Coordinates of C-alpha atoms in Angstrom, one line a residue:
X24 CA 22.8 -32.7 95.9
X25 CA 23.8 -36.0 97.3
X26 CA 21.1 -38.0 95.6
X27 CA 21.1 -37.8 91.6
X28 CA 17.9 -35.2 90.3
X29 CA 15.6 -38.0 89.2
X30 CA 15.7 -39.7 93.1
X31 CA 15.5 -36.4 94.4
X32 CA 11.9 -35.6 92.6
X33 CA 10.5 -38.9 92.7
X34 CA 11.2 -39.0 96.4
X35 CA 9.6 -35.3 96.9
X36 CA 6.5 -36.8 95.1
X37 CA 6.0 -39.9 97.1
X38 CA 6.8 -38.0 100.2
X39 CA 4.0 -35.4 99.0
X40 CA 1.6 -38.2 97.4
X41 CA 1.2 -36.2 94.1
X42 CA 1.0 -37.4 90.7
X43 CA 3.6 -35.7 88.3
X44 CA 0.8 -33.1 87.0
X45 CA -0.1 -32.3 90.6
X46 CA 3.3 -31.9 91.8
X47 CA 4.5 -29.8 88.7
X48 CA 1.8 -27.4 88.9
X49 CA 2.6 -27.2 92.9
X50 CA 6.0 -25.8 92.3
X51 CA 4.6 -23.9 89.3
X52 CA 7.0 -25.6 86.5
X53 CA 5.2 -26.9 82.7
X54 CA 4.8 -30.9 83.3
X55 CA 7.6 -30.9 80.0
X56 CA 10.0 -29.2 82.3
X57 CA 9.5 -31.5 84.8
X58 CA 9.7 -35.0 82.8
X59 CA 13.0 -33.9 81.5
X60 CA 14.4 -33.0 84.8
X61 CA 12.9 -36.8 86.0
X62 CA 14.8 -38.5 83.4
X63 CA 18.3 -40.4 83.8
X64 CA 21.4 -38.6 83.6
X65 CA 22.6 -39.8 80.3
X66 CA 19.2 -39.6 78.3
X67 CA 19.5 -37.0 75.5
X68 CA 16.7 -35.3 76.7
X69 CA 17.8 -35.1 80.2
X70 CA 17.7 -31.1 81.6
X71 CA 19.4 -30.2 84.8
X72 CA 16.8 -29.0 87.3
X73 CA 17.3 -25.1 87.9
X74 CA 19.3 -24.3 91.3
X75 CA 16.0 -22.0 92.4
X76 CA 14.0 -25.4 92.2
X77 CA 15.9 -27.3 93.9
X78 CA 15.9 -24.6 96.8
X79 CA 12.2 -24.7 96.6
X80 CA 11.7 -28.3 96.6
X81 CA 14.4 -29.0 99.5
X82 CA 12.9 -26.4 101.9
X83 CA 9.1 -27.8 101.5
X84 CA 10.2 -31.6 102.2
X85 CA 12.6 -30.2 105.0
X86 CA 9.6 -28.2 106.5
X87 CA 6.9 -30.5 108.4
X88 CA 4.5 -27.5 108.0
X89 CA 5.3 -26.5 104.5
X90 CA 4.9 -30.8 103.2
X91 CA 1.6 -30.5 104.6
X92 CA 0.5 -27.3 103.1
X93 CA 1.6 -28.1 99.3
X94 CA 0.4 -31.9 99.9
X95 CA -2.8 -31.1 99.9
X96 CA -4.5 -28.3 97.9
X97 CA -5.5 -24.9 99.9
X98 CA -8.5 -25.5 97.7
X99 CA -11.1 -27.3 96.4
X100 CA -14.1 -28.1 94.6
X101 CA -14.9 -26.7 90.4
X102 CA -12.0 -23.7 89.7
X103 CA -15.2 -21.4 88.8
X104 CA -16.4 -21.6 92.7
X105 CA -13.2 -21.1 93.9
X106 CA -12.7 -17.7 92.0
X107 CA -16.0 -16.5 92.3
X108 CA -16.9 -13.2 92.9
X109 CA -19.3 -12.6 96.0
X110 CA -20.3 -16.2 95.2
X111 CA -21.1 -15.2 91.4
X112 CA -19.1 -16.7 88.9
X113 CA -17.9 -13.7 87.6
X114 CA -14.1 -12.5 86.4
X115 CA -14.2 -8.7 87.8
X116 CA -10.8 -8.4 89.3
X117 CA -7.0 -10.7 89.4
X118 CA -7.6 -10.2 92.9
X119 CA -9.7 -13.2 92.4
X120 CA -6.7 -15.9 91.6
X121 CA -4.2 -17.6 93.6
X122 CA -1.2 -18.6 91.8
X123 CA -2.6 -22.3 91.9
X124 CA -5.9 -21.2 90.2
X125 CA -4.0 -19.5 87.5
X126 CA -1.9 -21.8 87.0
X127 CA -5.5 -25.0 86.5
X128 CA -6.7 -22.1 84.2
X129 CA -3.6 -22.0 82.0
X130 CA -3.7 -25.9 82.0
X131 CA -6.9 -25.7 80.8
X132 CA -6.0 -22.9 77.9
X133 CA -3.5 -25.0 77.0
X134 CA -6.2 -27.9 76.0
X135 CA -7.6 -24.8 74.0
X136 CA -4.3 -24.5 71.8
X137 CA -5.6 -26.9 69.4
X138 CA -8.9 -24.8 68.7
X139 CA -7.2 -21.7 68.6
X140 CA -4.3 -22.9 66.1
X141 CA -7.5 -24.1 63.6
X142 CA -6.9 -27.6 64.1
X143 CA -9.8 -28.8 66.0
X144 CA -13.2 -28.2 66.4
X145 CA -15.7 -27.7 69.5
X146 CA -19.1 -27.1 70.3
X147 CA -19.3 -27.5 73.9
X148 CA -21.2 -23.7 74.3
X149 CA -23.2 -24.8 71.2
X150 CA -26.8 -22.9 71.9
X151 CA -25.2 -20.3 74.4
X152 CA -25.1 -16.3 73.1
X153 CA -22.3 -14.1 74.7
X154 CA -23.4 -10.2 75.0
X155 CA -20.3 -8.2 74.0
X156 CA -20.9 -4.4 75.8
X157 CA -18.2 -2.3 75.0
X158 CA -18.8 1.4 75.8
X159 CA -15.4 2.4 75.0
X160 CA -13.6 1.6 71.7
X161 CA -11.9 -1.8 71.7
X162 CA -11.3 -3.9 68.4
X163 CA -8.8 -6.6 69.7
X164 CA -10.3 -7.3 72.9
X165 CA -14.1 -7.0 71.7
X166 CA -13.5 -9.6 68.7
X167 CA -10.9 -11.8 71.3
X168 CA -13.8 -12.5 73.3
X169 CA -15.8 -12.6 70.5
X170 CA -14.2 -15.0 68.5
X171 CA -13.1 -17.4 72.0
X172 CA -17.1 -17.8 72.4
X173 CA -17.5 -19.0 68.5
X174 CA -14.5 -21.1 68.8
X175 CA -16.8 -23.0 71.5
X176 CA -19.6 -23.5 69.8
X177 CA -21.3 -20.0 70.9
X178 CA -22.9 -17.1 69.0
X179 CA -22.4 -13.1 69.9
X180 CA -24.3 -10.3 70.2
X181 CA -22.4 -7.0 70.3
X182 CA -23.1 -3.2 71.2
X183 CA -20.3 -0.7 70.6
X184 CA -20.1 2.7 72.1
X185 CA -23.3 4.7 74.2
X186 CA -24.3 6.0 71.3
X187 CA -25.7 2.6 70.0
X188 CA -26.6 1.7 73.3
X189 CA -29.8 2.8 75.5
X190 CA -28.1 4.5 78.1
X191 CA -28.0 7.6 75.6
X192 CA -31.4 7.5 76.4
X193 CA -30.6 7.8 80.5
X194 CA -30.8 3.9 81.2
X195 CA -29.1 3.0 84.5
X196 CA -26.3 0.4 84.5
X197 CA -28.7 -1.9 86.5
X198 CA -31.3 -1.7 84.3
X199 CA -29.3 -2.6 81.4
X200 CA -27.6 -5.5 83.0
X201 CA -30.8 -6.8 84.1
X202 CA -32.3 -6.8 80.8
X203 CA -28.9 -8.1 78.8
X204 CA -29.4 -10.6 81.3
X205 CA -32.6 -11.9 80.4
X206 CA -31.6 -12.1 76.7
X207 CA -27.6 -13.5 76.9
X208 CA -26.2 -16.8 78.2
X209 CA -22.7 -14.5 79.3
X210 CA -21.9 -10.9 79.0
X211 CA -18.0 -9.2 78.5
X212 CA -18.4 -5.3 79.5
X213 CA -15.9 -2.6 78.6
X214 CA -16.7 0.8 80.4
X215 CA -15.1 3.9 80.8
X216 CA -15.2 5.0 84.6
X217 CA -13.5 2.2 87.4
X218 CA -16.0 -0.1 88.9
X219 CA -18.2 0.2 86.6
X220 CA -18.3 -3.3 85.3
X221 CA -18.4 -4.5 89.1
X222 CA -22.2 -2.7 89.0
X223 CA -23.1 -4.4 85.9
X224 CA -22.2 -7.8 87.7
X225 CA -24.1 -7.2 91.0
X226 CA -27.6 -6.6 88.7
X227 CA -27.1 -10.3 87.2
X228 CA -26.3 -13.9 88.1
X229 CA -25.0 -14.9 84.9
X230 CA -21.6 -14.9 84.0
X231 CA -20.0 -11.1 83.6
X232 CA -16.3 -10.4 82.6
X233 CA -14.8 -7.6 83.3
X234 CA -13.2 -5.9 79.7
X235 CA -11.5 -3.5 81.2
X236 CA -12.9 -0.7 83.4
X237 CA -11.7 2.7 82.6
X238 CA -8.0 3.6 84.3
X239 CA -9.2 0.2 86.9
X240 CA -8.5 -3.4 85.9
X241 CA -8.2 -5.3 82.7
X242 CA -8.1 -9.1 84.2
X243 CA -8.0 -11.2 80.8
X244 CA -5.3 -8.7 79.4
X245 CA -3.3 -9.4 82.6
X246 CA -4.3 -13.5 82.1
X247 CA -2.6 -13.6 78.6
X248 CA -0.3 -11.4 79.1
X249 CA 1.2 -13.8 82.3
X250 CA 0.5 -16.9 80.2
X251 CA 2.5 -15.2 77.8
X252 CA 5.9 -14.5 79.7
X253 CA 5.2 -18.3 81.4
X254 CA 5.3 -19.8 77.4
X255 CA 7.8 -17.6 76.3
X256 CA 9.6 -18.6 79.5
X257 CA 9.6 -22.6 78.9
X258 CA 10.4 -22.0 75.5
X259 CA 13.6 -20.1 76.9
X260 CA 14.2 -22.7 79.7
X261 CA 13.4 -19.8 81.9
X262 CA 11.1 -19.5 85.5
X263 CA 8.9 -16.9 86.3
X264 CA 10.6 -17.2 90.1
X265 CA 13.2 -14.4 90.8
X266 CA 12.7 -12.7 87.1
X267 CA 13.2 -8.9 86.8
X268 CA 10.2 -7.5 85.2
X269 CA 10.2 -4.1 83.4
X270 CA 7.2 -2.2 83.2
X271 CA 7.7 0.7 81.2
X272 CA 5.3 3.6 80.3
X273 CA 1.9 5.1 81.4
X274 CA 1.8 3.4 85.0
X275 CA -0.7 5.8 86.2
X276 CA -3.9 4.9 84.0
X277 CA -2.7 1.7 82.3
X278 CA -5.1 -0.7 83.5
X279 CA -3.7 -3.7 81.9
X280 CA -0.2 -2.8 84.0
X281 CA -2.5 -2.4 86.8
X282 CA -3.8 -6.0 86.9
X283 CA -0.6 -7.7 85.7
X284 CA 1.8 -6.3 88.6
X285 CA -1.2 -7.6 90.7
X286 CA -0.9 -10.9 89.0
X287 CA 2.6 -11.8 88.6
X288 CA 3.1 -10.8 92.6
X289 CA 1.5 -14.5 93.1
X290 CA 5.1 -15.6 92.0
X291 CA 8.1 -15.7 94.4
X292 CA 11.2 -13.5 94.4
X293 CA 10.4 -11.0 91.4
X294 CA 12.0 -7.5 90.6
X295 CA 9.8 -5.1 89.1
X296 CA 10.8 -1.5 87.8
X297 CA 8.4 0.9 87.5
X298 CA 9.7 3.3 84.2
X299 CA 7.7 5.9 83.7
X300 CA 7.3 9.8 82.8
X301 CA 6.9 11.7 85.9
X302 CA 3.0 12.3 87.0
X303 CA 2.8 8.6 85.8
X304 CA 4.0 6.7 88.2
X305 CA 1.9 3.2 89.8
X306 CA -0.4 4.3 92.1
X307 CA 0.6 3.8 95.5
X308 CA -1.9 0.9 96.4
X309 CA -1.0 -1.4 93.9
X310 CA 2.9 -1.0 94.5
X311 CA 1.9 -1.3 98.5
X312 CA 0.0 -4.4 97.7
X313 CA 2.7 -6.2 95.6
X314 CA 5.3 -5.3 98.1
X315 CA 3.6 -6.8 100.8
X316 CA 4.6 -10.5 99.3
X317 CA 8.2 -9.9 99.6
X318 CA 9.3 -8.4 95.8
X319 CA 11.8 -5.9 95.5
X320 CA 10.2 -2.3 93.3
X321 CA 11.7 0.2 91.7
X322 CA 11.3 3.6 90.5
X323 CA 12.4 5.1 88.0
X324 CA 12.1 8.1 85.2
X325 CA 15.5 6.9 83.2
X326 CA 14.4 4.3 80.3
X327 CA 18.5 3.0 80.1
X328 CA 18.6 3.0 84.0
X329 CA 15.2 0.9 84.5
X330 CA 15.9 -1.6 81.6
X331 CA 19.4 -3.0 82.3
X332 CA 19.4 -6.9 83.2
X333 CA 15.5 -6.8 82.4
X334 CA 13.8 -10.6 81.4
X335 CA 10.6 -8.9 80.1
X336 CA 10.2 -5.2 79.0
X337 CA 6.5 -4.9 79.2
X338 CA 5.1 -1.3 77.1
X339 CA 2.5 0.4 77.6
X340 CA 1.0 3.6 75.3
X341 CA 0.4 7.2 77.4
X342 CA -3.4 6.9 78.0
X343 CA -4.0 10.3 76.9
X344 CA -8.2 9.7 77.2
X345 CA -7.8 9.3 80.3
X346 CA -6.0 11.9 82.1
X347 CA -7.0 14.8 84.3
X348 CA -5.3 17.6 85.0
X349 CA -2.0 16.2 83.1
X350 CA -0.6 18.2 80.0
X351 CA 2.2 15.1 78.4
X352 CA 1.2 15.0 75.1
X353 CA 3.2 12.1 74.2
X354 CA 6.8 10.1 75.7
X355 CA 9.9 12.7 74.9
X356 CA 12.0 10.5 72.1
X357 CA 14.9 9.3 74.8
X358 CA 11.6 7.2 75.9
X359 CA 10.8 5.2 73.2
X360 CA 11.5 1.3 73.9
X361 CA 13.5 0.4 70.4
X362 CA 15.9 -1.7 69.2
X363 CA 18.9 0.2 70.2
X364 CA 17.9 0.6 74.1
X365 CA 16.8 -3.1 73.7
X366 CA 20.4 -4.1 72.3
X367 CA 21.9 -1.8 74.7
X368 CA 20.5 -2.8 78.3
X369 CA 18.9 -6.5 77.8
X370 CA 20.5 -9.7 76.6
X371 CA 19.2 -11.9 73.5
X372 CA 16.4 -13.6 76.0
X373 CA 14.5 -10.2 77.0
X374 CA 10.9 -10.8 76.2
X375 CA 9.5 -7.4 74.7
X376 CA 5.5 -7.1 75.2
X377 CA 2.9 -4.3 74.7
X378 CA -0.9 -4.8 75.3
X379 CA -1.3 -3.0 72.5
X380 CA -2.9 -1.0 70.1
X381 CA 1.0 1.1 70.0
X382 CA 0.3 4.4 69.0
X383 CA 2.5 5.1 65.4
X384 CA 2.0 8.1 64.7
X385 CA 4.9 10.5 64.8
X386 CA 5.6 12.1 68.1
X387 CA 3.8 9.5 70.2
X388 CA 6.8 7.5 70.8
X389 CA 5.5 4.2 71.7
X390 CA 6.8 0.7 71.2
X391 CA 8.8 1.4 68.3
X392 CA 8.3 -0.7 64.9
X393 CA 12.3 -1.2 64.4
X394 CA 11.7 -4.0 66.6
X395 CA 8.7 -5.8 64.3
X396 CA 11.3 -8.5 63.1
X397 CA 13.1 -9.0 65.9
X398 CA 12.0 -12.4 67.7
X399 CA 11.9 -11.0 71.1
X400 CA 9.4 -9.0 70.0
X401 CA 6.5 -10.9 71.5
X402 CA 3.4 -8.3 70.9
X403 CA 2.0 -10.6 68.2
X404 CA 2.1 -14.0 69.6
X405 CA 0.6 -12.3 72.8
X406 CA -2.3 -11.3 71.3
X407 CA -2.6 -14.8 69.6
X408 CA -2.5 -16.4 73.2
X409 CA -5.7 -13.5 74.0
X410 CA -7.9 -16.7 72.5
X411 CA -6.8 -19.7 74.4
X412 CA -7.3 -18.2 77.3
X413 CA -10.5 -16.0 76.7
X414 CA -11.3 -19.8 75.3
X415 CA -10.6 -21.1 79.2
X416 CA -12.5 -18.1 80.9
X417 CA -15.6 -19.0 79.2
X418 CA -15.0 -22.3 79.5
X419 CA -14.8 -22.3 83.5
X420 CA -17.1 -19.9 83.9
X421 CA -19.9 -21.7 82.2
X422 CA -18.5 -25.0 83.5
X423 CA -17.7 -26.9 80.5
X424 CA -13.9 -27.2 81.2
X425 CA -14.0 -31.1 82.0
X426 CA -16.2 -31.2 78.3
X427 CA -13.9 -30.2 75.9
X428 CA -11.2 -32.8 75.5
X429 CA -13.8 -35.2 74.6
X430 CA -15.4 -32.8 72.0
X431 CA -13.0 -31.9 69.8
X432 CA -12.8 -33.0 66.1
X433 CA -10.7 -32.4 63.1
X434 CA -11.5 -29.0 61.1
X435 CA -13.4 -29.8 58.0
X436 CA -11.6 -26.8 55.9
X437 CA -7.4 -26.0 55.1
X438 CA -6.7 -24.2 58.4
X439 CA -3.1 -21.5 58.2
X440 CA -0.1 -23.1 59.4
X441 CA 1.1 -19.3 59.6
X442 CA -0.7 -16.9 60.7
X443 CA 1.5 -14.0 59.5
X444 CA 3.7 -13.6 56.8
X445 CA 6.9 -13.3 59.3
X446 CA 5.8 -16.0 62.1
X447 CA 6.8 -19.7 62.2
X448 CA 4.7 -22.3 62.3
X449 CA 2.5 -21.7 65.3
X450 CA 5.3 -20.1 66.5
X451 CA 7.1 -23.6 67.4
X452 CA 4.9 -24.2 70.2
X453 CA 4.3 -27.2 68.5

């Protein structure tokens, strides 16, 4: 570079007329990153700008067409309009997002942090009742979504399983939604068979969520999960951009892998591997879709082979509930993602995530415990991140986003500065 960094940037800013908030969400860095890479060379807390940003950044201010595209936004208007489903603002599918919508929705999840670390108070959905549906069993994402709406201000009503539910008694899908509707501000649906939760939203115009449908989609797992590796990332000095994902486990009816291959293709340059016993593979339309926008995918039915070099080794549990005509009772012990594999194919950055719950029973193999103190072992503070976010879902949905700064007040009791035994404070996000 023949100009020093900080000319560089502030001359792809001016050229692009875009504030430093604008700009760093454009080439899809934290604004942190980005001030330390715009300060002068000898300032302590000057960072050298990564060589793939710099690529970035040069060819869109070389490009006449490119400095047009990113100088304005492909997009406009409230964030809820513009990923609204059949004009509904609904969250039914990541198909929904562009990678500049996630990226104003993590923005706004990060304004949630405050709420979700106990520190502050809010009561923007103050009056509002979310219905909590979940026809399948769920306790982590039912009480997520539960517990985002309080955090808000709002109150919940929940129904667990069909047998609490009147469609034991033969009640269609529509005519439950249409009633539900009638008597909730917002509803978050769980259901067993794949687009189901896509019928409960077309008998309603208030807000529906999608909490997973059967061996289909699971769009807020796939949210927090992204927002996730992109914190876990900064905190690492790391980008998303050209990062070899690992996805590792039941490909065929994990939904949450489903929606988060889906998701993280909105990035640029990514190698995923698909690890996974055979009869389990991806289905073919989601690896077809993802490999449309350029990212290299592999196969493969070798744990050691599909790890090596990996920057996240994302788990997943054999979905046993959900399969056909399949007879795996369980992974075979040379497929259990432990410490030694870890140690053995990944360096001391590898992010390790599992949606979770991980199945501990003996036999099942699953994301093994070993790794519980090990701080790449991100499964905990991943589910902590499930509220921010749930937090900004709602919060979009229902419109309140611009509201919530201004609400926010100190907690009146002694909130945890830890909220395990074995975590840091807040996990040094502070």
């Amino acid at each position: 570079m023949s100009v020093s960094q900080q000319v560089f940037l502030r001359d792809a800013m001016r050229r692009l007329n875009l504030t430093r908030d604008v700009f760093a969400g454009r080439i899809g860095v934290k604004r942190r990153a980005l001030d330390t890479w715009l300060l002068p060379e000898g300032s302590q807390e000057f960072r050298a700008m990564p060589e793939v940003v710099n690529r970035f950044v040069t060819e869109i201010v070389e490009n006449e067409g490119l400095l047009q595209k990113y100088a304005q936004s492909a997009q406009t208007g409230p964030l809820r309009n513009r990923i609204a489903a059949e004009g509904k603002h609904q969250l039914l599918s990541v198909d929904q997002f562009s990678r500049e919508s996630v990226e104003e929705l993590f923005r706004i999840a990060d304004q949630m942090q405050p709420i979700a670390r106990r520190q502050k108070v809010s009561r923007v959905l103050e009056g509002a009742v979310l219905g909590n549906l979940f026809f399948e069993a769920s306790t982590r994402t039912r009480v997520s979504f539960g517990a985002a709406f309080c955090r808000l201000g709002g109150s919940v009503c929940d129904t667990t399983g069909f047998t609490f539910s009147s469609m034991a008694k033969g009640e269609s899908i529509y005519d439950t939604s249409r009633v539900m509707s009638g008597y909730v501000d917002a509803m978050v649906i769980r259901h067993p068979e794949k687009g189901s939760v896509a019928e409960f939203a077309r008998a309603t115009n208030i807000p529906v969520v999608n909490g997973g449908d059967g061996p289909g989609e699971h769009p807020s797992q796939a949210l927090l999960d992204l927002y996730t590796i992109l914190t876990e990332f900064s905190r690492l000095g790391k980008l998303l951009d050209g990062a070899h994902i690992a996805l590792v486990g039941d490909l065929k009816y994990g939904r949450t892998v489903h929606s988060l291959l889906k998701l993280l293709s909105l990035y640029r340059g990514l190698k995923f591997t698909l690890v996974s016993p055979r009869g389990l593979e991806m289905p073919d339309y989601i690896q077809d879709q993802v490999s449309t926008r350029g990212h290299v995918i592999e196969q493969s039915h070798s744990l050691e082979q599909g790890l090596q070099g990996a920057d996240v080794i994302y788990a997943t549990r054999v979905q046993k509930e959900r399969f056909a005509a399949e007879e795996l009772e369980g992974y075979t012990p040379d497929f259990q993602v432990n410490k030694a594999i870890v140690d053995q194919c990944c360096g001391p950055d590898v992010i390790v995530m599992h949606p979770l719950p991980r199945d501990s029973r003996e036999g099942a193999n699953d994301l093994s415990v070993d790794l519980n103190h090990d701080p790449r072992l991100a499964i905990f503070r991943q589910t902590d991140n499930g509220i921010p976010v749930r937090m900004a879902i709602f919060a979009v949905l229902l419109g309140v986003e611009s509201l919530v700064q201004h609400s926010l007040r100190d907690v009146t009791w002694s909130p945890p500065t830890h909220i395990g035994p074995d975590d840091s404070i807040f996990h040094g996000m502070d």
